[in-house]
Amino acid sequence: MKLNQEEQAMLEGEQGEATQKAMEILVALGKIYGAERMLPVTSVQIAGVSYDNLGEAGLHFLNNMAEGGGKARVLTTLNPAGMDVENWESLGIGRDFAEKQNQVIQAFSRMNVITTCTCTPYLSGNVPHFGEHIAWAESSAVCYANSVIGARTNREGGPSALAAALTGRTPAYGMHLDEARKAGILVEVKAVLHENDDFGAMGKAIGDQLQGMESKPIPYVRGVSGASLEQLKSFSASLATYGGAALFHMEGVTPEAVRYEPPLGSISISDIDIERAKEELIDGDSAEADFVTLGCPHLSLKEIARIAELLEGKQVVKEFWITSARPTKQIADRMGYTATIEASGAKFATDTCCVVAPIKGRFNTMVTDSAKACYYASAKNEFKTIIKPFDDVVLSATAEGGRRSGK
Ligand code: F3S
């Protein structure tokens, strides 16, 4: 691998111990993937922030990097942590866990990382532009950034994303190169899609088919007449979860679709496929639903406004978590949405989410609009799941919605 003078100096330890370790990680990664050089990055997003996933070993690594003088050289934000850093007690998080989680966040802060904890950094000021090389780690955000924004990132692990932050570099391979971004399979969508959960179900239906293919081709999606930011974040999250995809092209929607020819081999997605994907995400009974959550990926302001509208004057009768980035919530505070939502008894779970918080086994059945949340609620937290359209999820938390729903 060719390194320029500055990169070589980092590798030789001339810019401190942590920078040296970071460059060693990137060089090793570059060698594995056959990268010939480093690329400068403009933005980093680090995953592996929850103490639930990091444990003592991860915290120790972060403290070492901070003590070794590591400082982020480019705009760097964090993925969700294991708790709302202000409101953890009301979410039932224990004091010991909170102390450890705060130590994790402090370690990042000492390295000049902006401690906004969100999987939608593109809604909170960490927004790359088309063609920029970045190093992001959260799979849904990676898929969104590559596909919807047209920025370029591999799916980084926690250490490699931190290494990119401390050096401002990433090895030139994979999604950074034109060759790897070519569409490999045409997906003809014949289904009519309305809501986030339809897009999430489509991500699962396509992802399940991609998983069975050895080459893991990049999908070129045709037949979707339009999609909102919220629908695209839902689709990105689901396609990444079920298909391991870091990129898709959507004709008439994403910016690079015009650059690559639609490939010849195709699969098609019908209304039946969407319904089947949803049925596979429902193994719980509404009568036993005791946990309701929205915000996987983290909610936009528009979605929070809609929740406030639906909950105005109502009371929730179930544990209801609304997960978003703190900057988004701060605008919601100013707009009065937070007051309306909290008056209903629903809770903001800012900085965190239903997957990375330490809530394994705490609930029986979760209701959500997110196909990704269903996957992890079942696999990680051992909850039963029910997927519904956004408005129905909100109403299912209220006494009235609870009575109406039945399975
Ligand atoms: Fe974000 Fe947590 Fe879902 S990190 S994409 S809300 S699993």
Coordinates of C-alpha atoms and ligand atoms in Angstrom, one line a residue:
M1 CA 0.0 0.0 0.0
K2 CA 1.3 3.4 -0.9
L3 CA 1.2 6.0 1.9
N4 CA 2.0 9.7 1.4
Q5 CA 4.4 11.5 3.7
E6 CA 1.9 12.4 6.3
E7 CA 0.3 9.0 6.4
Q8 CA 3.8 7.4 6.8
A9 CA 4.5 9.8 9.6
M10 CA 1.3 8.8 11.4
L11 CA 2.3 5.1 10.9
E12 CA 5.7 5.7 12.4
G13 CA 4.3 7.3 15.5
E14 CA 5.3 10.9 14.8
Q15 CA 1.8 12.1 15.5
G16 CA 1.2 10.2 18.8
E17 CA 0.5 6.8 20.0
A18 CA -3.3 6.7 19.2
T19 CA -2.8 8.1 15.7
Q20 CA -0.2 5.4 15.1
K21 CA -2.5 2.6 16.3
A22 CA -5.3 4.0 14.2
M23 CA -3.1 4.1 11.1
E24 CA -1.9 0.5 11.8
I25 CA -5.6 -0.6 11.9
L26 CA -6.3 1.1 8.5
V27 CA -3.2 -0.3 6.8
A28 CA -4.0 -3.8 8.0
L29 CA -7.6 -3.4 6.7
G30 CA -6.3 -2.0 3.4
K31 CA -4.0 -4.9 3.0
I32 CA -6.8 -7.4 3.6
Y33 CA -9.0 -5.8 0.9
G34 CA -6.2 -5.0 -1.6
A35 CA -6.4 -1.2 -1.3
E36 CA -3.5 0.6 -3.1
R37 CA -3.8 3.9 -1.2
M38 CA -5.6 5.9 1.5
L39 CA -8.4 8.3 0.8
P40 CA -9.1 11.5 2.8
V41 CA -12.5 11.3 4.5
T42 CA -14.7 14.3 5.4
S43 CA -17.1 12.7 7.8
V44 CA -17.1 9.8 10.2
Q45 CA -19.9 8.0 12.1
I46 CA -18.8 5.5 14.8
A47 CA -20.9 2.5 15.9
G48 CA -20.3 0.3 18.9
V49 CA -21.2 3.0 21.4
S50 CA -23.6 1.1 23.7
Y51 CA -21.8 -0.3 26.8
D52 CA -24.1 -3.3 26.3
N53 CA -22.2 -4.2 23.2
L54 CA -18.7 -2.8 24.1
G55 CA -18.3 -4.2 27.6
E56 CA -15.2 -3.6 29.7
A57 CA -12.8 -4.5 26.9
G58 CA -14.3 -1.9 24.5
L59 CA -14.3 0.8 27.2
H60 CA -10.6 0.0 27.9
F61 CA -9.7 0.3 24.2
L62 CA -11.4 3.7 24.0
N63 CA -9.7 5.0 27.1
N64 CA -6.4 3.9 25.8
M65 CA -7.0 5.7 22.5
A66 CA -8.0 8.9 24.4
E67 CA -5.0 8.6 26.7
G68 CA -2.8 8.1 23.7
G69 CA -3.8 11.6 22.5
G70 CA -6.3 10.6 19.8
K71 CA -8.2 13.5 18.4
A72 CA -10.8 13.4 15.6
R73 CA -9.6 15.3 12.6
V74 CA -12.9 15.4 10.7
L75 CA -16.6 15.8 11.7
T76 CA -17.4 12.7 13.7
T77 CA -20.6 11.6 15.4
L78 CA -21.7 8.5 17.3
N79 CA -24.3 5.8 16.8
P80 CA -26.9 5.4 19.5
A81 CA -25.7 4.6 23.1
G82 CA -27.3 2.2 25.5
M83 CA -29.4 4.9 27.2
D84 CA -30.9 8.3 27.0
V85 CA -28.0 10.3 28.6
E86 CA -30.5 12.6 30.4
N87 CA -33.5 10.5 30.9
W88 CA -32.1 7.0 31.6
E89 CA -33.8 6.5 34.9
S90 CA -37.3 6.8 33.6
L91 CA -36.5 4.2 30.9
G92 CA -35.5 1.7 33.7
I93 CA -31.8 1.7 33.1
G94 CA -29.7 0.8 36.1
R95 CA -27.2 3.2 37.7
D96 CA -24.2 0.9 37.2
F97 CA -24.9 0.6 33.5
A98 CA -25.4 4.4 33.3
E99 CA -22.0 5.1 34.9
K100 CA -20.3 2.8 32.4
Q101 CA -22.2 4.3 29.5
N102 CA -21.2 7.8 30.6
Q103 CA -17.5 6.7 30.7
V104 CA -17.8 5.5 27.1
I105 CA -19.2 8.8 26.0
Q106 CA -16.6 10.8 28.0
A107 CA -13.8 8.8 26.3
F108 CA -15.2 9.8 22.9
S109 CA -15.6 13.4 24.0
R110 CA -12.0 13.5 25.0
M111 CA -11.1 12.5 21.5
N112 CA -13.1 15.5 20.1
V113 CA -15.9 13.3 18.8
I114 CA -19.3 15.1 18.8
T115 CA -21.3 13.1 21.2
T116 CA -24.6 13.2 19.3
C117 CA -25.7 9.6 19.5
T118 CA -27.8 8.8 16.4
C119 CA -28.1 6.4 13.5
T120 CA -29.5 9.2 11.3
P121 CA -26.5 11.6 11.4
Y122 CA -27.8 13.0 8.1
L123 CA -30.7 14.5 10.1
S124 CA -28.4 16.1 12.7
G125 CA -25.7 18.0 10.8
N126 CA -23.4 15.2 9.8
V127 CA -24.4 15.4 6.1
P128 CA -21.9 14.5 3.4
H129 CA -22.5 15.5 -0.2
F130 CA -22.6 13.6 -3.4
G131 CA -19.3 11.8 -4.2
E132 CA -17.6 12.5 -0.9
H133 CA -15.6 9.8 0.8
I134 CA -16.7 9.1 4.3
A135 CA -16.3 6.4 6.9
W136 CA -19.6 5.4 8.6
A137 CA -20.4 2.4 10.6
E138 CA -24.1 2.1 11.2
S139 CA -25.5 -0.2 8.5
S140 CA -28.7 1.7 7.9
A141 CA -26.9 5.0 7.6
V142 CA -24.2 3.5 5.4
C143 CA -26.9 2.2 3.0
Y144 CA -28.7 5.6 3.1
A145 CA -25.5 7.6 2.6
N146 CA -24.3 5.5 -0.3
S147 CA -27.6 5.2 -2.0
V148 CA -29.7 8.3 -1.3
I149 CA -26.9 10.9 -0.9
G150 CA -24.4 9.3 -3.2
A151 CA -21.5 9.6 -0.7
R152 CA -19.1 6.7 -0.6
T153 CA -18.5 4.5 2.5
N154 CA -17.8 0.9 3.3
R155 CA -19.6 -0.4 6.4
E156 CA -17.0 0.3 9.0
G157 CA -16.6 -1.5 12.2
G158 CA -16.3 0.5 15.5
P159 CA -12.4 0.4 15.6
S160 CA -11.9 1.2 11.9
A161 CA -14.4 4.1 12.0
L162 CA -12.6 5.5 15.1
A163 CA -9.3 5.0 13.2
A164 CA -10.7 7.0 10.3
A165 CA -11.7 9.8 12.6
L166 CA -8.3 10.0 14.2
T167 CA -6.4 10.0 10.9
G168 CA -8.9 11.5 8.5
R169 CA -8.3 8.6 6.2
T170 CA -9.8 5.3 5.0
P171 CA -8.3 2.7 2.7
A172 CA -9.5 3.0 -1.0
Y173 CA -11.5 -0.2 -1.6
G174 CA -15.0 -1.5 -1.9
M175 CA -17.8 1.2 -2.0
H176 CA -15.2 4.0 -2.6
L177 CA -14.5 2.7 -6.1
D178 CA -16.8 3.0 -9.2
E179 CA -16.4 -0.6 -10.0
A180 CA -18.0 -1.8 -6.8
R181 CA -21.0 0.5 -7.1
K182 CA -22.4 -1.0 -10.3
A183 CA -25.9 -2.5 -10.2
G184 CA -25.9 -6.3 -10.3
I185 CA -29.5 -7.2 -10.3
L186 CA -32.7 -5.5 -11.5
V187 CA -35.6 -5.5 -9.0
E188 CA -38.9 -4.9 -10.7
V189 CA -41.4 -3.5 -8.1
K190 CA -45.0 -4.2 -9.0
A191 CA -46.3 -3.6 -5.5
V192 CA -48.0 -0.4 -4.3
L193 CA -46.1 1.1 -1.4
H194 CA -47.7 3.6 1.0
E195 CA -46.1 3.6 4.4
N196 CA -42.7 3.2 6.1
D197 CA -43.6 -0.4 7.0
D198 CA -44.3 -1.2 3.3
F199 CA -40.8 0.0 2.4
G200 CA -39.3 -1.9 5.3
A201 CA -41.1 -5.0 4.1
M202 CA -39.8 -4.5 0.6
G203 CA -36.3 -4.2 2.1
K204 CA -36.8 -7.6 3.8
A205 CA -38.4 -9.2 0.7
I206 CA -35.4 -8.1 -1.5
G207 CA -32.8 -8.7 1.2
D208 CA -34.0 -12.3 1.8
Q209 CA -33.5 -13.0 -1.9
L210 CA -30.1 -11.3 -2.0
Q211 CA -29.0 -13.5 1.0
G212 CA -29.5 -16.6 -1.2
M213 CA -27.1 -15.2 -3.9
E214 CA -23.4 -15.9 -3.7
S215 CA -22.4 -12.7 -5.5
K216 CA -24.5 -10.3 -3.3
P217 CA -25.3 -8.1 -6.3
I218 CA -26.3 -4.4 -5.8
P219 CA -30.0 -4.0 -6.5
Y220 CA -31.3 -1.6 -9.1
V221 CA -34.9 -1.0 -8.1
R222 CA -37.4 0.0 -10.7
G223 CA -41.1 0.8 -10.4
V224 CA -41.1 2.9 -7.2
S225 CA -42.6 6.2 -8.4
G226 CA -41.4 8.2 -5.4
A227 CA -40.2 7.9 -1.8
S228 CA -39.9 10.2 1.1
L229 CA -36.9 10.6 3.3
E230 CA -38.6 8.5 6.0
Q231 CA -39.5 5.8 3.6
L232 CA -35.9 5.7 2.2
K233 CA -34.4 5.4 5.7
S234 CA -36.8 2.6 6.5
F235 CA -35.9 0.8 3.2
S236 CA -32.2 1.4 3.7
A237 CA -32.3 -0.1 7.3
S238 CA -34.2 -3.1 6.2
L239 CA -32.2 -3.9 3.1
A240 CA -29.0 -3.6 5.1
T241 CA -30.4 -5.9 7.8
Y242 CA -31.9 -8.6 5.7
G243 CA -29.7 -8.4 2.6
G244 CA -26.4 -7.1 4.1
A245 CA -26.6 -4.4 1.4
A246 CA -24.5 -1.2 1.6
L247 CA -25.9 0.3 -1.6
F248 CA -29.0 0.2 -3.9
H249 CA -30.0 2.3 -6.9
M250 CA -33.6 3.3 -7.3
E251 CA -34.7 4.6 -10.7
G252 CA -35.9 8.2 -10.6
V253 CA -35.1 8.4 -6.9
T254 CA -31.4 7.9 -6.1
P255 CA -28.7 10.0 -7.8
E256 CA -26.4 7.2 -9.2
A257 CA -29.2 5.2 -10.8
V258 CA -28.7 7.2 -14.0
R259 CA -25.0 6.3 -14.0
Y260 CA -25.3 2.5 -14.2
E261 CA -27.2 0.5 -16.7
P262 CA -30.0 -1.7 -15.3
P263 CA -28.6 -5.2 -15.3
L264 CA -30.2 -8.1 -17.1
G265 CA -31.0 -10.7 -14.4
S266 CA -34.1 -9.7 -12.4
I267 CA -36.4 -10.4 -9.5
S268 CA -39.8 -9.0 -9.0
I269 CA -41.6 -7.8 -5.9
S270 CA -45.4 -7.9 -5.8
D271 CA -48.0 -7.0 -3.3
I272 CA -48.1 -10.6 -2.2
D273 CA -44.3 -10.5 -1.5
I274 CA -44.8 -7.3 0.7
E275 CA -47.7 -8.9 2.6
R276 CA -45.7 -12.1 3.1
A277 CA -42.7 -10.2 4.4
K278 CA -44.9 -8.5 6.9
E279 CA -46.5 -11.7 8.0
E280 CA -43.1 -13.1 8.7
L281 CA -42.4 -10.1 11.0
I282 CA -45.5 -10.8 13.2
D283 CA -45.3 -13.6 15.7
G284 CA -46.9 -11.7 18.6
D285 CA -50.5 -11.3 19.7
S286 CA -51.8 -7.7 20.1
A287 CA -53.5 -8.6 23.4
E288 CA -50.0 -9.3 24.8
A289 CA -48.2 -6.3 23.4
D290 CA -46.5 -4.5 26.2
F291 CA -43.9 -2.4 24.4
V292 CA -44.5 0.1 21.6
T293 CA -41.7 1.9 19.8
L294 CA -41.1 4.1 16.9
G295 CA -37.7 5.5 15.6
C296 CA -35.7 2.7 14.0
P297 CA -33.9 4.4 12.3
H298 CA -34.2 7.5 14.5
L299 CA -37.2 9.6 13.9
S300 CA -37.3 12.8 11.7
L301 CA -39.0 15.9 13.0
K302 CA -41.9 15.3 10.7
E303 CA -42.5 11.9 12.3
I304 CA -42.3 13.3 15.8
A305 CA -44.8 16.0 14.8
R306 CA -47.2 13.3 13.5
I307 CA -46.9 11.4 16.8
A308 CA -47.8 14.6 18.7
E309 CA -50.8 15.1 16.5
L310 CA -52.0 11.6 17.1
L311 CA -51.5 11.6 20.8
E312 CA -53.0 15.1 21.5
G313 CA -55.4 14.7 24.4
K314 CA -54.9 10.9 24.7
Q315 CA -53.2 8.7 27.3
V316 CA -51.0 5.8 26.5
V317 CA -51.5 2.5 28.4
K318 CA -48.3 0.8 27.3
E319 CA -44.6 1.5 27.6
F320 CA -44.1 3.7 24.5
W321 CA -40.5 4.7 23.5
I322 CA -39.9 7.4 20.9
T323 CA -36.3 7.3 19.7
S324 CA -34.6 10.1 18.0
A325 CA -31.4 12.2 18.0
R326 CA -31.1 14.8 20.7
P327 CA -30.9 17.7 18.2
T328 CA -34.1 16.6 16.7
K329 CA -35.8 16.3 20.1
Q330 CA -34.5 19.8 21.0
I331 CA -36.5 21.2 18.0
A332 CA -39.5 19.1 19.0
D333 CA -39.2 20.7 22.5
R334 CA -39.3 24.1 21.0
M335 CA -42.3 23.3 18.8
G336 CA -44.3 21.9 21.7
Y337 CA -44.4 18.4 20.3
T338 CA -42.4 17.0 23.3
A339 CA -44.9 18.4 25.8
T340 CA -47.9 16.9 24.0
I341 CA -46.2 13.5 23.7
E342 CA -45.0 13.4 27.3
A343 CA -48.4 14.5 28.6
S344 CA -49.8 11.3 27.0
G345 CA -47.4 9.2 29.1
A346 CA -45.2 8.2 26.1
K347 CA -41.4 8.6 26.7
F348 CA -38.6 10.0 24.6
A349 CA -35.7 7.6 24.4
T350 CA -33.3 10.0 22.9
D351 CA -29.6 9.0 22.1
T352 CA -30.6 5.3 22.2
C353 CA -33.0 2.8 20.7
C354 CA -34.9 -0.4 21.4
V355 CA -32.1 -2.5 20.1
V356 CA -29.0 -1.1 21.8
A357 CA -30.5 -0.4 25.2
P358 CA -30.0 -3.2 27.7
I359 CA -33.6 -4.4 27.7
K360 CA -33.3 -8.1 26.8
G361 CA -36.2 -10.1 28.0
R362 CA -37.9 -7.1 29.7
F363 CA -41.0 -7.1 27.5
N364 CA -43.1 -9.8 25.9
T365 CA -44.3 -8.3 22.6
M366 CA -43.1 -5.2 20.8
V367 CA -45.2 -3.2 18.3
T368 CA -43.3 -1.1 15.7
D369 CA -43.3 0.1 12.1
S370 CA -39.7 -1.0 11.5
A371 CA -38.7 -4.3 9.8
K372 CA -35.2 -3.8 11.2
A373 CA -36.4 -3.3 14.8
C374 CA -38.4 -6.5 14.4
Y375 CA -35.3 -8.5 13.4
Y376 CA -33.2 -7.4 16.4
A377 CA -36.0 -7.4 18.9
S378 CA -36.4 -11.0 18.2
A379 CA -32.8 -12.0 17.7
K380 CA -31.2 -9.9 20.4
N381 CA -33.9 -9.0 22.9
E382 CA -36.1 -12.1 22.7
F383 CA -39.3 -10.2 22.2
K384 CA -42.2 -11.2 20.0
T385 CA -42.9 -8.6 17.3
I386 CA -45.8 -7.0 15.5
I387 CA -45.3 -4.6 12.5
K388 CA -47.9 -2.1 11.7
P389 CA -48.2 1.2 9.8
F390 CA -46.9 4.3 11.6
D391 CA -50.2 5.7 12.8
D392 CA -51.5 2.4 13.9
V393 CA -48.4 1.9 16.0
V394 CA -49.1 5.1 17.8
L395 CA -52.7 4.3 18.4
S396 CA -51.9 0.8 19.6
A397 CA -50.3 2.4 22.6
T398 CA -53.5 4.0 23.6
A399 CA -56.5 2.4 25.4
E400 CA -58.6 3.0 22.3
G401 CA -56.1 1.5 19.9
G402 CA -55.5 -1.4 22.2
R403 CA -59.2 -2.3 22.1
R404 CA -59.5 -1.9 18.3
S405 CA -56.5 -4.0 17.5
G406 CA -56.7 -7.7 17.6
K407 CA -54.9 -10.4 15.7
Ligands
F3S1 FE1 -30.9 2.9 14.7 FE2 -31.2 1.3 16.7 FE3 -32.6 0.9 14.5 S1 -29.3 2.1 15.9 S2 -31.3 1.7 12.8 S3 -32.7 2.7 15.9 S4 -31.5 -0.6 15.6

